[in-house]
CSV table of C-alpha atoms in Angstrom, one decimal:
chain,number,residue,atom,x,y,z
A,1,MET,CA,-3.6,69.4,29.9
A,2,SER,CA,-1.1,69.7,32.6
A,3,ASN,CA,1.3,66.7,33.4
A,4,VAL,CA,-0.1,64.7,36.3
A,5,THR,CA,3.3,64.7,38.0
A,6,GLY,CA,3.6,68.4,37.9
A,7,MET,CA,6.6,68.1,35.5
A,8,SER,CA,6.7,69.2,31.9
A,9,ASP,CA,7.7,66.9,29.1
A,10,THR,CA,11.0,68.8,28.8
A,11,ASP,CA,11.8,68.1,32.4
A,12,THR,CA,11.6,64.3,31.9
A,13,ALA,CA,13.0,64.0,28.4
A,14,LYS,CA,16.7,63.8,27.7
A,15,LYS,CA,18.1,66.5,25.5
A,16,ASP,CA,19.4,65.4,22.2
A,17,GLY,CA,22.9,64.0,22.4
A,18,GLU,CA,22.9,63.9,26.2
A,19,LYS,CA,24.4,60.6,27.7
A,20,ASP,CA,24.1,58.9,31.0
A,21,GLU,CA,27.0,59.4,33.3
A,22,VAL,CA,29.0,56.2,34.0
A,23,ASN,CA,29.0,55.2,37.6
A,24,TRP,CA,32.6,54.0,37.7
A,25,ILE,CA,32.4,52.9,41.4
A,26,ALA,CA,29.5,50.6,40.5
A,27,GLU,CA,31.3,49.3,37.4
A,28,LEU,CA,34.5,48.6,39.4
A,29,ARG,CA,32.5,46.9,42.2
A,30,GLY,CA,30.8,44.6,39.7
A,31,LEU,CA,34.2,43.7,38.1
A,32,ALA,CA,35.7,43.0,41.5
A,33,ILE,CA,32.7,40.7,42.4
A,34,MET,CA,33.1,38.9,39.1
A,35,LEU,CA,36.8,38.3,39.6
A,36,LEU,CA,36.3,37.1,43.2
A,37,ALA,CA,33.6,34.7,41.9
A,38,VAL,CA,36.0,33.3,39.3
A,39,LEU,CA,38.8,33.0,41.8
A,40,ALA,CA,36.5,31.3,44.3
A,41,PHE,CA,35.3,28.8,41.7
A,42,HIS,CA,38.9,28.1,40.5
A,43,SER,CA,40.0,27.7,44.1
A,44,PHE,CA,37.2,25.5,45.6
A,45,VAL,CA,35.4,23.8,42.7
A,46,ALA,CA,37.5,23.3,39.5
A,47,LYS,CA,39.9,25.1,37.1
A,48,PRO,CA,41.3,24.6,33.7
A,49,PHE,CA,44.9,23.2,33.3
A,50,TYR,CA,47.3,23.1,30.4
A,51,ILE,CA,49.8,20.3,29.7
A,52,PRO,CA,53.2,21.9,28.8
A,53,SER,CA,55.5,18.9,29.0
A,54,THR,CA,55.8,15.3,27.9
A,55,SER,CA,56.1,13.7,31.4
A,56,MET,CA,52.6,12.1,31.3
A,57,MET,CA,52.8,10.6,27.8
A,58,PRO,CA,51.2,8.5,26.4
A,59,ASN,CA,48.1,9.5,28.5
A,60,LEU,CA,48.5,13.3,28.3
A,61,LEU,CA,50.0,15.2,25.4
A,62,VAL,CA,51.5,18.6,25.2
A,63,GLY,CA,48.6,20.8,24.2
A,64,ASP,CA,45.9,19.0,26.1
A,65,ARG,CA,43.6,21.2,28.1
A,66,LEU,CA,41.9,19.6,31.0
A,67,ILE,CA,39.7,20.2,34.1
A,68,VAL,CA,41.1,19.8,37.6
A,69,SER,CA,38.7,19.4,40.5
A,70,LYS,CA,39.7,21.1,43.7
A,71,TYR,CA,37.5,19.4,46.3
A,72,PRO,CA,38.4,15.6,46.3
A,73,TYR,CA,41.2,15.8,48.8
A,74,GLY,CA,40.0,18.9,50.8
A,75,TYR,CA,41.5,22.3,50.7
A,76,SER,CA,44.9,23.8,51.6
A,77,TRP,CA,47.1,26.6,50.5
A,78,ALA,CA,47.8,24.6,47.3
A,79,SER,CA,44.1,24.7,46.4
A,80,ILE,CA,44.0,28.5,46.1
A,81,THR,CA,44.5,29.7,42.5
A,82,PHE,CA,47.9,31.4,41.9
A,83,HIS,CA,48.9,30.1,45.4
A,84,LEU,CA,48.0,33.4,47.0
A,85,LEU,CA,48.1,32.1,50.6
A,86,PRO,CA,51.3,31.3,52.5
A,87,ARG,CA,52.4,27.7,52.7
A,88,GLY,CA,51.3,25.7,55.7
A,89,LYS,CA,50.5,22.3,57.1
A,90,TRP,CA,46.8,22.9,57.4
A,91,ARG,CA,44.0,21.2,55.5
A,92,LEU,CA,40.2,21.5,55.6
A,93,PHE,CA,38.0,18.5,54.9
A,94,GLY,CA,41.2,16.6,54.1
A,95,GLY,CA,41.1,13.4,52.0
A,96,THR,CA,43.7,11.0,50.6
A,97,PRO,CA,44.2,10.3,46.9
A,98,GLU,CA,43.7,6.7,45.6
A,99,TYR,CA,46.2,4.6,43.7
A,100,GLY,CA,46.3,5.8,40.1
A,101,ASP,CA,44.8,9.2,40.6
A,102,ILE,CA,46.4,11.9,38.4
A,103,VAL,CA,47.0,14.9,40.8
A,104,ILE,CA,48.5,18.4,40.7
A,105,PRO,CA,51.4,18.5,43.2
A,106,VAL,CA,53.1,21.9,43.9
A,107,HIS,CA,56.9,21.9,44.0
A,108,PRO,CA,58.1,21.9,47.6
A,109,GLU,CA,60.2,25.1,47.1
A,110,ARG,CA,58.6,26.9,44.2
A,111,SER,CA,55.0,27.9,43.3
A,112,GLU,CA,55.1,25.6,40.3
A,113,ASP,CA,52.4,23.1,39.5
A,114,TYR,CA,53.3,19.6,38.3
A,115,ILE,CA,51.0,16.8,37.1
A,116,LYS,CA,51.8,13.2,38.1
A,117,ARG,CA,50.2,9.9,39.0
A,118,VAL,CA,49.9,8.6,42.6
A,119,VAL,CA,51.7,5.2,42.9
A,120,ALA,CA,52.1,4.9,46.7
A,121,LEU,CA,49.9,6.0,49.6
A,122,PRO,CA,50.7,7.1,53.2
A,123,GLY,CA,52.5,4.3,55.0
A,124,ASP,CA,53.5,2.3,51.9
A,125,ARG,CA,57.0,1.1,51.3
A,126,ILE,CA,58.1,1.9,47.8
A,127,ALA,CA,61.2,1.2,45.7
A,128,VAL,CA,61.9,1.2,42.0
A,129,LYS,CA,64.2,-1.5,40.5
A,130,ASP,CA,65.1,-1.6,36.8
A,131,GLY,CA,62.1,0.6,36.1
A,132,GLN,CA,59.5,-1.6,38.0
A,133,ILE,CA,57.8,-0.3,41.1
A,134,ILE,CA,58.2,-2.5,44.2
A,135,LEU,CA,55.3,-1.7,46.5
A,136,ASN,CA,55.4,-3.1,50.1
A,137,GLY,CA,57.9,-5.7,49.0
A,138,THR,CA,55.9,-6.9,45.9
A,139,PRO,CA,56.6,-5.9,42.3
A,140,ILE,CA,53.5,-4.4,40.8
A,141,LYS,CA,52.1,-6.0,37.6
A,142,GLN,CA,53.8,-4.6,34.5
A,143,GLU,CA,53.0,-6.2,31.1
A,144,ALA,CA,54.3,-5.2,27.7
A,145,GLU,CA,51.7,-4.2,25.1
A,146,PRO,CA,51.9,-3.5,21.4
A,147,PRO,CA,53.6,-0.2,20.5
A,148,LEU,CA,51.4,2.8,20.6
A,149,ASP,CA,51.2,5.4,17.8
A,150,LEU,CA,51.1,9.0,19.0
A,151,PRO,CA,50.4,12.0,16.8
A,152,VAL,CA,53.2,13.9,15.2
A,153,ASP,CA,52.6,17.7,15.1
A,154,GLU,CA,53.9,21.0,16.3
A,155,ASN,CA,53.2,20.1,19.9
A,156,SER,CA,54.3,16.5,19.6
A,157,ARG,CA,57.4,16.2,17.4
A,158,CYS,CA,58.8,12.8,18.7
A,159,PHE,CA,62.2,14.2,19.2
A,160,GLY,CA,62.3,14.0,23.0
A,161,PHE,CA,62.8,10.3,23.1
A,162,GLY,CA,66.2,10.5,21.5
A,163,ASP,CA,65.5,7.5,19.3
A,164,PRO,CA,65.0,8.4,15.5
A,165,THR,CA,63.4,4.9,14.9
A,166,PHE,CA,60.3,6.0,16.8
A,167,LEU,CA,59.4,8.5,14.0
A,168,LEU,CA,57.9,6.6,11.1
A,169,ASN,CA,54.9,6.4,8.8
A,170,ASN,CA,51.9,4.2,9.6
A,171,ASP,CA,50.1,2.0,7.1
A,172,GLU,CA,48.2,5.0,5.8
A,173,GLY,CA,51.4,6.9,5.2
A,174,VAL,CA,50.8,9.3,8.1
A,175,PRO,CA,53.8,10.3,10.3
A,176,VAL,CA,53.4,8.9,13.8
A,177,CYS,CA,55.6,8.5,16.9
A,178,ARG,CA,55.5,4.8,17.7
A,179,VAL,CA,56.5,4.2,21.3
A,180,PRO,CA,56.9,1.0,23.3
A,181,VAL,CA,54.4,0.8,26.2
A,182,TYR,CA,53.7,-1.3,29.3
A,183,ARG,CA,50.4,-1.7,31.1
A,184,GLU,CA,50.9,-1.1,34.8
A,185,THR,CA,48.3,-2.2,37.4
A,186,LEU,CA,48.3,-1.0,41.0
A,187,PRO,CA,46.9,-2.9,44.1
A,188,ASN,CA,43.4,-1.5,43.8
A,189,GLY,CA,43.1,-2.6,40.1
A,190,THR,CA,43.7,0.8,38.5
A,191,THR,CA,45.5,0.2,35.2
A,192,TYR,CA,47.1,2.6,32.7
A,193,LEU,CA,49.9,2.7,30.1
A,194,ILE,CA,53.4,3.9,30.7
A,195,ILE,CA,56.5,4.5,28.5
A,196,ASP,CA,59.8,3.1,29.7
A,197,HIS,CA,62.3,2.8,26.8
A,198,ILE,CA,65.9,3.4,28.1
A,199,ASN,CA,68.0,2.6,31.2
A,200,GLN,CA,68.6,5.7,33.2
A,201,PRO,CA,69.3,6.7,36.9
A,202,LEU,CA,65.7,7.1,37.9
A,203,ASP,CA,65.0,3.5,37.0
A,204,ASN,CA,66.3,2.6,40.4
A,205,PHE,CA,65.2,4.2,43.6
A,206,ALA,CA,66.1,2.9,47.1
A,207,GLU,CA,63.1,1.8,49.3
A,208,MET,CA,61.5,4.4,51.4
A,209,THR,CA,58.4,4.5,53.6
A,210,VAL,CA,55.9,7.2,52.5
A,211,PRO,CA,55.1,9.5,55.5
A,212,ASP,CA,51.6,9.3,56.9
A,213,ASP,CA,50.8,12.7,55.5
A,214,ALA,CA,52.2,12.3,52.0
A,215,VAL,CA,51.9,10.3,48.7
A,216,PHE,CA,54.6,9.2,46.2
A,217,VAL,CA,54.0,10.3,42.6
A,218,MET,CA,55.5,9.4,39.2
A,219,GLY,CA,55.0,10.5,35.6
A,220,ASP,CA,53.8,7.9,33.1
A,221,ASN,CA,56.7,8.8,30.7
A,222,ARG,CA,59.1,7.2,33.2
A,223,ASP,CA,62.4,8.2,31.5
A,224,HIS,CA,61.4,11.8,31.0
A,225,SER,CA,59.6,12.8,34.3
A,226,ALA,CA,60.9,14.9,37.2
A,227,ASP,CA,58.8,13.4,40.0
A,228,SER,CA,59.1,11.9,43.5
A,229,ARG,CA,62.1,9.8,42.4
A,230,GLU,CA,64.1,13.0,41.5
A,231,LEU,CA,65.8,14.5,44.6
A,232,ASN,CA,67.4,17.3,42.7
A,233,SER,CA,65.6,20.5,43.9
A,234,SER,CA,66.1,22.2,40.5
A,235,ARG,CA,64.0,19.5,38.8
A,236,GLY,CA,62.2,17.0,40.9
A,237,LEU,CA,59.7,16.8,43.7
A,238,LEU,CA,62.3,15.7,46.3
A,239,GLY,CA,60.5,12.5,47.4
A,240,ALA,CA,57.0,12.0,48.7
A,241,VAL,CA,54.6,14.9,48.3
A,242,PRO,CA,52.9,16.3,51.4
A,243,LEU,CA,49.1,16.1,51.1
A,244,GLU,CA,48.8,19.8,51.7
A,245,ASN,CA,50.9,20.3,48.5
A,246,ILE,CA,48.3,18.5,46.4
A,247,GLY,CA,46.2,21.1,44.6
A,248,GLY,CA,43.6,18.9,42.9
A,249,ARG,CA,42.7,15.9,40.8
A,250,ALA,CA,42.7,15.8,37.0
A,251,GLU,CA,39.2,14.8,35.7
A,252,PHE,CA,38.9,14.9,31.9
A,253,ILE,CA,40.4,16.5,28.8
A,254,THR,CA,38.2,19.3,27.4
A,255,PHE,CA,40.1,19.7,24.1
A,256,SER,CA,43.6,19.4,22.7
A,257,LEU,CA,45.6,21.6,20.3
A,258,ASP,CA,48.3,20.5,17.9
A,259,GLY,CA,50.3,23.7,18.1
A,260,THR,CA,49.2,25.3,14.8
A,261,THR,CA,46.7,27.8,16.4
A,262,THR,CA,47.1,31.4,15.1
A,263,LEU,CA,45.0,34.6,15.1
A,264,ASN,CA,43.1,33.2,12.1
A,265,PRO,CA,39.8,32.0,13.5
A,266,VAL,CA,39.8,29.1,11.1
A,267,SER,CA,42.9,27.7,12.8
A,268,TRP,CA,41.0,27.5,16.1
A,269,PHE,CA,39.1,24.6,14.6
A,270,THR,CA,41.8,23.0,12.3
A,271,SER,CA,44.3,22.9,15.2
A,272,LEU,CA,42.0,20.7,17.3
A,273,ARG,CA,43.2,17.1,17.7
A,274,GLU,CA,40.5,14.5,17.0
A,275,GLY,CA,39.4,12.1,19.5
A,276,ARG,CA,40.8,13.7,22.7
A,277,ALA,CA,37.9,16.0,23.8
A,278,TRP,CA,36.0,14.7,26.9
A,279,THR,CA,38.4,11.9,27.5
A,280,THR,CA,38.2,10.9,31.2
A,281,LEU,CA,41.4,10.9,33.2
A,282,ARG,CA,40.1,8.7,36.0
A,283,PRO,CA,42.0,5.4,35.7
A,284,ALA,CA,40.3,2.3,34.6
A,285,ARG,CA,40.1,-0.6,37.0
A,286,THR,CA,40.5,-4.3,36.2
A,287,GLY,CA,38.5,-5.5,39.2
A,288,THR,CA,40.9,-8.3,39.8
A,289,GLU,CA,43.3,-6.8,42.3
A,290,LYS,CA,43.1,-6.5,46.0
A,291,GLU,CA,41.8,-3.3,47.5
């Protein structure tokens, strides 16, 4: 019986060992579309972020991985992943951070992301005296709390404080970094812990008025943070941060690593710090302060 298509079986069957030719143009096009989709998601929705420094202790530790949302304050050149666009004053759908938000400011002169907490809004008058924030002429609430035990591991060695008494064993005999902490509460009721353990130059900052298009940010580890108080361009953020330099808002910790991760797949699990995954980074509110 003849083939109904007019073609023989040998015409339609592949020869033994014959392979399909790869359409490299289609493959490259698919890869480009995928990369553009990832870039767009990271630029306009959310992206992962890694904590490389101690400036936000005790709330963020070196080795924390977190998610930063890109849309809360609108979009600018700082929103785009890798900062591929030239700097500019423009913003789309612009919004203003709230007191206590943890944000990603970009250095005013370098394409370098920082992570800090908003402590003053546009139009506020802010000063720092003996380590205490003076906001619009009023000292914000700052109360001492019991010392806090932080983990001691490869990513958190307790050496940066310069005080050997911080490193000790807890009641279970486990090494910890026991740090003095204060609870700070901002005018909208947001409350969080800070570390302030020595007298140093950034404990005092002359009063300034935050420009209408900027916010003032500080690290929670007050004696070890290069932030809006630091006017040295090689370190700090040179005062208030323009809103177009804010690249997003920190939302939650996805996981945290203690610094012992290796190529051994077992270490991918053993190096995870307990109790940090899915921790929210949105500050708590007391509900007792004025909005």
